[in-house]
Structures are given as structure tokens and as C-alpha cells.
Short mmCIF file of C-alpha atoms and ligand atoms in Angstrom, two decimals:
data_model
loop_
_atom_site.label_atom_id
_atom_site.label_comp_id
_atom_site.label_asym_id
_atom_site.label_seq_id
_atom_site.Cartn_x
_atom_site.Cartn_y
_atom_site.Cartn_z
CA MET A 1 186.26 -243.34 84.09
CA ALA A 2 186.15 -243.19 80.32
CA SER A 3 187.17 -239.62 79.61
CA LEU A 4 186.34 -239.20 75.93
CA ILE A 5 182.91 -240.10 74.58
CA HIS A 6 182.20 -240.21 70.86
CA CYS A 7 178.72 -238.68 70.64
CA PRO A 8 177.01 -239.89 67.44
CA HIS A 9 175.73 -236.33 66.86
CA CYS A 10 178.55 -234.10 68.13
CA GLY A 11 181.79 -236.06 67.77
CA VAL A 12 184.46 -236.66 70.41
CA ARG A 13 183.67 -234.86 73.66
CA PRO A 14 184.99 -234.79 77.23
CA LYS A 15 182.99 -236.68 79.85
CA GLU A 16 182.31 -233.36 81.66
CA GLU A 17 179.71 -232.56 79.01
CA PHE A 18 177.60 -235.58 80.04
CA SER A 19 175.34 -236.57 82.87
CA ILE A 20 175.15 -240.29 83.73
CA ARG A 21 171.84 -241.88 84.67
CA GLY A 22 172.97 -245.48 85.12
CA ASP A 23 172.17 -249.00 83.94
CA ALA A 24 170.61 -249.03 80.47
CA SER A 25 169.73 -252.72 80.46
CA LEU A 26 166.86 -252.47 82.95
CA ILE A 27 163.34 -252.92 81.62
CA ARG A 28 160.48 -251.24 83.43
CA PRO A 29 158.19 -253.89 85.00
CA ASP A 30 154.50 -254.19 84.25
CA PRO A 31 152.40 -251.83 86.45
CA GLU A 32 150.81 -254.92 88.05
CA ALA A 33 154.14 -256.62 88.73
CA SER A 34 155.00 -257.74 92.25
CA ASP A 35 156.49 -255.38 94.85
CA GLU A 36 159.63 -257.44 94.68
CA ALA A 37 160.00 -256.87 90.93
CA TRP A 38 159.47 -253.13 91.41
CA ASN A 39 161.92 -253.02 94.32
CA ASP A 40 164.55 -254.69 92.15
CA TYR A 41 163.88 -252.29 89.29
CA VAL A 42 164.00 -249.13 91.40
CA HIS A 43 166.70 -249.93 93.96
CA ILE A 44 168.85 -252.93 93.14
CA ARG A 45 171.88 -252.36 90.93
CA SER A 46 174.81 -254.54 90.04
CA ASN A 47 178.21 -252.89 90.11
CA PRO A 48 180.04 -254.84 87.45
CA ARG A 49 183.77 -254.89 86.93
CA GLY A 50 183.92 -254.92 83.17
CA ARG A 51 181.50 -254.33 80.36
CA TYR A 52 178.50 -252.16 81.22
CA ARG A 53 175.68 -250.41 79.33
CA GLU A 54 174.63 -247.05 80.70
CA HIS A 55 172.36 -244.13 79.84
CA TRP A 56 174.34 -240.93 79.40
CA GLN A 57 172.81 -237.59 78.50
CA HIS A 58 174.84 -235.13 76.47
CA VAL A 59 173.57 -232.19 78.55
CA ALA A 60 176.12 -229.61 77.41
CA GLY A 61 175.93 -230.69 73.75
CA CYS A 62 173.04 -232.03 71.69
CA ARG A 63 171.02 -232.84 74.88
CA ARG A 64 170.19 -236.31 73.51
CA TRP A 65 170.08 -239.46 75.65
CA LEU A 66 172.74 -241.96 74.61
CA VAL A 67 173.55 -245.56 75.43
CA VAL A 68 177.24 -245.87 76.27
CA GLU A 69 178.76 -249.33 76.38
CA ARG A 70 182.03 -249.22 78.26
CA ASP A 71 184.39 -251.19 80.48
CA THR A 72 184.37 -250.00 84.09
CA PHE A 73 187.83 -251.51 84.63
CA THR A 74 189.83 -250.64 81.51
CA HIS A 75 187.80 -247.46 80.71
CA GLU A 76 187.52 -248.60 77.12
CA VAL A 77 184.40 -247.36 75.30
CA PHE A 78 182.96 -249.94 72.89
CA ALA A 79 179.93 -248.16 71.48
CA VAL A 80 177.85 -245.02 71.82
CA THR A 81 174.39 -244.95 70.26
CA ASP A 82 171.40 -242.64 70.43
CA ALA A 83 169.01 -244.05 73.05
CA ALA A 84 166.01 -243.65 70.74
CA SER A 85 167.58 -245.80 68.04
CA SER A 86 168.76 -248.48 70.45
CA ALA A 87 165.25 -248.60 71.98
CA ARG A 88 163.82 -248.98 68.48
CA GLU A 89 166.24 -251.80 67.76
CA ALA A 90 165.20 -253.53 70.98
CA GLY A 91 161.58 -253.25 69.82
CA ARG A 92 160.54 -250.84 72.57
CA MET B 1 148.18 -201.00 83.44
CA SER B 2 150.72 -200.15 80.79
CA ARG B 3 154.43 -200.61 81.32
CA THR B 4 157.38 -199.33 79.42
CA TYR B 5 159.95 -202.03 78.84
CA ILE B 6 163.51 -201.00 78.20
CA SER B 7 165.75 -203.18 76.06
CA ARG B 8 169.06 -203.53 77.85
CA HIS B 9 172.10 -205.53 76.90
CA PRO B 10 173.39 -207.61 79.87
CA LEU B 11 176.91 -206.20 79.36
CA ASP B 12 175.77 -202.55 79.25
CA ASP B 13 177.58 -201.70 82.49
CA LEU B 14 180.67 -203.76 81.67
CA LEU B 15 181.65 -202.55 78.22
CA PRO B 16 182.52 -198.95 77.25
CA LEU B 17 179.94 -197.08 75.19
CA GLU B 18 182.56 -195.87 72.72
CA PRO B 19 184.87 -198.33 70.97
CA GLY B 20 188.31 -198.36 72.59
CA ILE B 21 191.69 -199.48 71.30
CA ARG B 22 191.31 -202.75 69.46
CA ALA B 23 193.93 -205.44 70.04
CA VAL B 24 194.75 -208.12 67.45
CA ASP B 25 192.61 -210.54 69.43
CA HIS B 26 189.23 -208.95 69.93
CA LEU B 27 185.88 -209.83 71.44
CA ASP B 28 183.13 -208.12 69.50
CA VAL B 29 179.66 -208.03 71.10
CA PRO B 30 176.71 -207.23 68.80
CA ARG B 31 174.13 -205.11 70.64
CA SER B 32 171.30 -207.07 69.13
CA SER B 33 170.90 -210.13 66.94
CA ALA B 34 167.85 -211.89 65.58
CA ILE B 35 167.93 -215.48 66.85
CA VAL B 36 165.22 -218.08 66.32
CA SER B 37 165.32 -221.67 67.49
CA VAL B 38 164.13 -224.18 64.93
CA MET B 39 162.92 -227.70 65.65
CA ALA B 40 162.00 -230.07 62.84
CA MET B 41 158.74 -231.98 63.15
CA ASP B 42 159.04 -235.74 63.46
CA GLY B 43 160.56 -237.18 60.27
CA GLU B 44 161.09 -233.77 58.63
CA GLU B 45 164.76 -233.30 59.53
CA ALA B 46 166.06 -233.63 55.97
CA SER B 47 163.50 -231.28 54.39
CA VAL B 48 164.05 -228.65 57.11
CA THR B 49 167.83 -228.91 56.63
CA ALA B 50 167.33 -228.26 52.91
CA GLY B 51 164.87 -225.43 53.55
CA LEU B 52 167.16 -223.67 56.02
CA ALA B 53 170.07 -223.93 53.59
CA ALA B 54 168.00 -221.96 51.08
CA SER B 55 166.86 -219.32 53.59
CA GLY B 56 169.22 -216.64 52.32
CA ASP B 57 171.01 -214.20 54.61
CA VAL B 58 170.58 -216.36 57.71
CA SER B 59 173.31 -218.27 59.50
CA ILE B 60 172.25 -221.74 60.68
CA ARG B 61 173.81 -223.18 63.84
CA PHE B 62 173.52 -226.87 64.70
CA THR B 63 172.38 -227.52 68.28
CA GLY B 64 171.23 -231.13 68.07
CA PRO B 65 169.56 -233.63 65.72
CA GLY B 66 166.67 -231.75 64.10
CA GLU B 67 167.37 -228.58 66.10
CA TRP B 68 169.10 -225.38 65.08
CA LEU B 69 169.51 -221.72 65.89
CA ALA B 70 168.91 -219.34 62.98
CA VAL B 71 170.93 -216.14 63.40
CA SER B 72 170.74 -212.90 61.45
CA GLN B 73 172.45 -209.56 61.99
CA SER B 74 170.49 -207.80 59.26
CA GLU B 75 166.90 -208.89 59.96
CA THR B 76 164.71 -207.92 62.90
CA PRO B 77 163.59 -210.73 65.24
CA GLU B 78 160.03 -210.29 63.96
CA SER B 79 160.94 -210.55 60.28
CA LEU B 80 163.29 -213.50 60.82
CA HIS B 81 160.60 -215.39 62.73
CA ARG B 82 157.96 -214.53 60.13
CA ASN B 83 160.12 -215.44 57.12
CA LEU B 84 161.14 -218.81 58.55
CA SER B 85 157.58 -219.59 59.64
CA LEU B 86 156.33 -218.92 56.12
CA LEU B 87 159.15 -220.91 54.53
CA LEU B 88 158.80 -224.02 56.70
CA ALA B 89 155.30 -223.74 58.17
CA GLU B 90 154.43 -227.40 57.65
CA THR B 91 157.67 -228.98 58.76
CA ALA B 92 159.17 -227.12 61.74
CA TYR B 93 158.44 -225.19 64.91
CA PHE B 94 159.98 -221.77 65.64
CA VAL B 95 160.56 -219.83 68.85
CA ASP B 96 162.12 -216.38 68.98
CA GLN B 97 165.24 -216.37 71.21
CA SER B 98 166.57 -212.90 70.37
CA ASP B 99 166.10 -211.50 73.89
CA GLY B 100 167.15 -214.74 75.54
CA ARG B 101 170.58 -215.21 73.96
CA VAL B 102 173.71 -213.13 73.66
CA VAL B 103 176.23 -213.36 70.81
CA PHE B 104 179.99 -212.99 71.29
CA ARG B 105 182.29 -212.76 68.27
CA LEU B 106 185.88 -213.72 69.06
CA SER B 107 188.57 -213.18 66.44
CA GLY B 108 192.31 -212.93 66.08
CA PRO B 109 195.43 -215.00 65.47
CA ASN B 110 195.31 -216.52 68.99
CA VAL B 111 191.60 -217.31 68.98
CA ARG B 112 192.10 -221.10 69.29
CA ARG B 113 194.59 -220.76 72.12
CA ILE B 114 192.10 -218.55 73.96
CA LEU B 115 189.21 -220.95 73.40
CA ALA B 116 191.34 -223.96 74.36
CA LYS B 117 191.42 -222.65 77.94
CA GLY B 118 187.72 -223.36 78.28
CA ILE B 119 186.75 -225.76 75.51
CA ALA B 120 187.99 -229.35 75.22
CA THR B 121 186.64 -229.90 71.70
CA ASP B 122 189.16 -230.13 68.86
CA LEU B 123 189.13 -226.75 67.07
CA HIS B 124 191.99 -227.45 64.65
CA PRO B 125 191.27 -225.57 61.37
CA ALA B 126 191.14 -228.86 59.43
CA ILE B 127 188.72 -230.46 61.90
CA PHE B 128 186.43 -227.59 62.91
CA GLU B 129 186.00 -226.07 59.45
CA VAL B 130 184.50 -222.69 58.57
CA GLY B 131 180.72 -223.05 58.85
CA THR B 132 180.87 -225.77 61.51
CA SER B 133 178.78 -225.20 64.62
CA SER B 134 177.95 -227.20 67.71
CA ASN B 135 176.94 -226.94 71.35
CA VAL B 136 180.02 -227.26 73.56
CA LEU B 137 180.98 -226.75 77.16
CA CYS B 138 183.08 -223.63 77.84
CA GLY B 139 184.28 -223.83 81.41
CA HIS B 140 181.04 -224.70 83.18
CA ILE B 141 178.75 -222.96 80.69
CA SER B 142 177.07 -224.63 77.73
CA ILE B 143 177.33 -222.49 74.60
CA ASN B 144 176.80 -222.78 70.88
CA LEU B 145 180.12 -222.39 69.10
CA ALA B 146 180.39 -221.63 65.38
CA ARG B 147 183.41 -221.01 63.22
CA THR B 148 182.45 -217.98 61.14
CA GLY B 149 185.79 -217.17 59.54
CA GLU B 150 189.38 -218.25 59.18
CA ASN B 151 190.22 -217.06 62.72
CA GLU B 152 186.75 -216.02 63.86
CA PHE B 153 184.29 -217.83 66.11
CA GLU B 154 180.84 -216.89 67.39
CA LEU B 155 179.65 -217.98 70.81
CA ILE B 156 175.93 -217.88 71.59
CA VAL B 157 175.02 -218.12 75.25
CA MET B 158 171.86 -217.92 77.36
CA ARG B 159 171.36 -214.31 78.43
CA SER B 160 171.58 -215.09 82.16
CA PHE B 161 175.04 -216.67 81.63
CA ALA B 162 176.38 -213.81 79.49
CA ILE B 163 178.16 -211.94 82.29
CA ALA B 164 179.75 -215.13 83.65
CA LEU B 165 180.91 -216.15 80.17
CA PHE B 166 182.23 -212.63 79.53
CA ASP B 167 184.26 -212.81 82.77
CA ASP B 168 185.62 -216.22 81.73
CA LEU B 169 186.55 -214.98 78.25
CA LYS B 170 188.39 -211.99 79.70
CA VAL B 171 190.47 -214.31 81.87
CA MET B 172 191.04 -216.73 78.97
CA GLY B 173 192.21 -213.83 76.78
CA ARG B 174 194.29 -211.92 79.31
CA GLU B 175 197.52 -213.54 78.17
CA PHE B 176 196.91 -212.13 74.68
CA ASP B 177 195.64 -208.68 75.77
CA LEU B 178 192.19 -209.50 74.42
CA SER B 179 190.17 -206.33 73.89
CA ALA B 180 186.37 -206.20 74.07
CA GLY B 181 183.68 -203.84 72.93
CA PHE B 182 180.22 -203.50 71.48
CA SER B 183 180.05 -204.10 67.76
CA VAL B 184 180.10 -200.97 65.62
CA ARG B 185 178.05 -202.88 63.08
CA GLY B 186 175.12 -202.78 65.48
ZN1 LIG C 201 175.92 -234.87 71.50
#
């Protein structure tokens, strides 16, 4: 587990200050989408060995949602961005 | 039906009424502080930052992007809330937190070694400079930490966590004979 996270608002912090929600690459399906699409969105997760994008919340710090891109094998952290700005970049 | 409410500090039964012998490392607990949370309206972060900087005898603590705690030892909660509301009426929201938070003032030559037992953030004097403030985890309790002097830090905690944090701080400071008492300043 990556143990130090560089929060864009608070600086370098221990992972204990964060709460992890999971995969940040999922996109919520259309309300009219098939049951299968919704089942995949709600329940099905990959468990990659390697690079992964996740939603982390800095609960004990600035309380912002962040997108943490890290390697689940080497524990290297590649990028941490505010979730609002990465959603804006993705046009959402 | 009318009720009489009594203002009580959460540490009233845990700290002596009269100041005791003060060690070099000391935990000073103000009986009351005026604390107001400030949240900038969307897109107004920069103007609120500038406005707060010009708000006079008020200490501003960073809690998150566009969010701060304004702290004053000299103003009443009512006057602090009123003054800030008048100053930044069009750009920020204000909520009085004075009864909901407790301030601890920790000072002394060993202050960083005491804090290091509960806080993993780098508090080196060159990194965490005087005037810096941030929300951090102390043990299992989220607090707002501010460096208010060369070897002085203020911790602001939710009122319901004050006793637990006080117990933690006593344990963290035991090695240095940390003393504790209500502030004589008020
Ligand atoms: Zn943060």
C-alpha cells in the first residue's frame, strides 16, 4: 500500500488520513441502460496488478475527494489530483 | 418554557481551577475562544483570502480549499461573526463554531517531539513555518494544527473529542513532564 500521499491541498500525508472509495475510471451508466450495464457498474471490479486510478478522500485533512494514480504492485504513486479538476478535464 | 443554559468547558472537571506549577512544556487551554468557520462562495476563494488577511486581530486557519476557521481571543463570538459577515457578505458563508470547538495551546522546547507521537506530518521549523495551519490527524482524531510561535502550536478540536485529545496529549507529553491548565488570559 502506498503509504505517503501528496495531497494537492495539504502536502505529504500518511495514508491513515484517507478513506479509499475505489476505481475512479468507472463512468455511471445512463439511467435507461441495461441491467447488465448497471450490474457491471455497481458490482464488477477488476483487481489490477499495476497502475490503478482510485478515488481517495482526505477525510482527516482538507476533506476533498482526490484521484490517486498508483501502482498496486510497486506502491509507487504517480499522480494525485483534486477529483473536481480531473472531472472537469474529462468533460464531466 | 424558559431554560437556563450554563456554559461549561469540557475539561472543567479535569483541569485545576487555579493555575499550578508550570513546566517548560505546557498545555494552555483558553476557557473560551471566538471561532467562526468561513466558506468562500463558488469562485470567490481569492477575494475571500484577501479579505480575511485584512480582517485585523483575527487568526485565520486553513482547513481546506476555500474553507477556513477564523479565531479570536479578544472578540466575542457574536462580534467576530458580525464583523466577518459585514466584511465579506457577498463572497462567503459564516457559521459560529465557538461552542463546538476547543482550543489547546501547546508550547515549549520539546513541542515537536510531543506532537510527533501523534502527528505524522512534517513539523520541522523550516517546513511548517510560523503562521502555517492545516487539518491533520493526531492519533485517531482529526484536528486543525497551527504554528503560532517559534515553539508554540494551537490545536483546534471538535468539542466532543476534547477530552479524548486531552488524554492523548497528556500521554504524549508525559516523558517531558508536560503541565496543563486553563489559560490565565481567559
Ligand atoms: Zn488534503
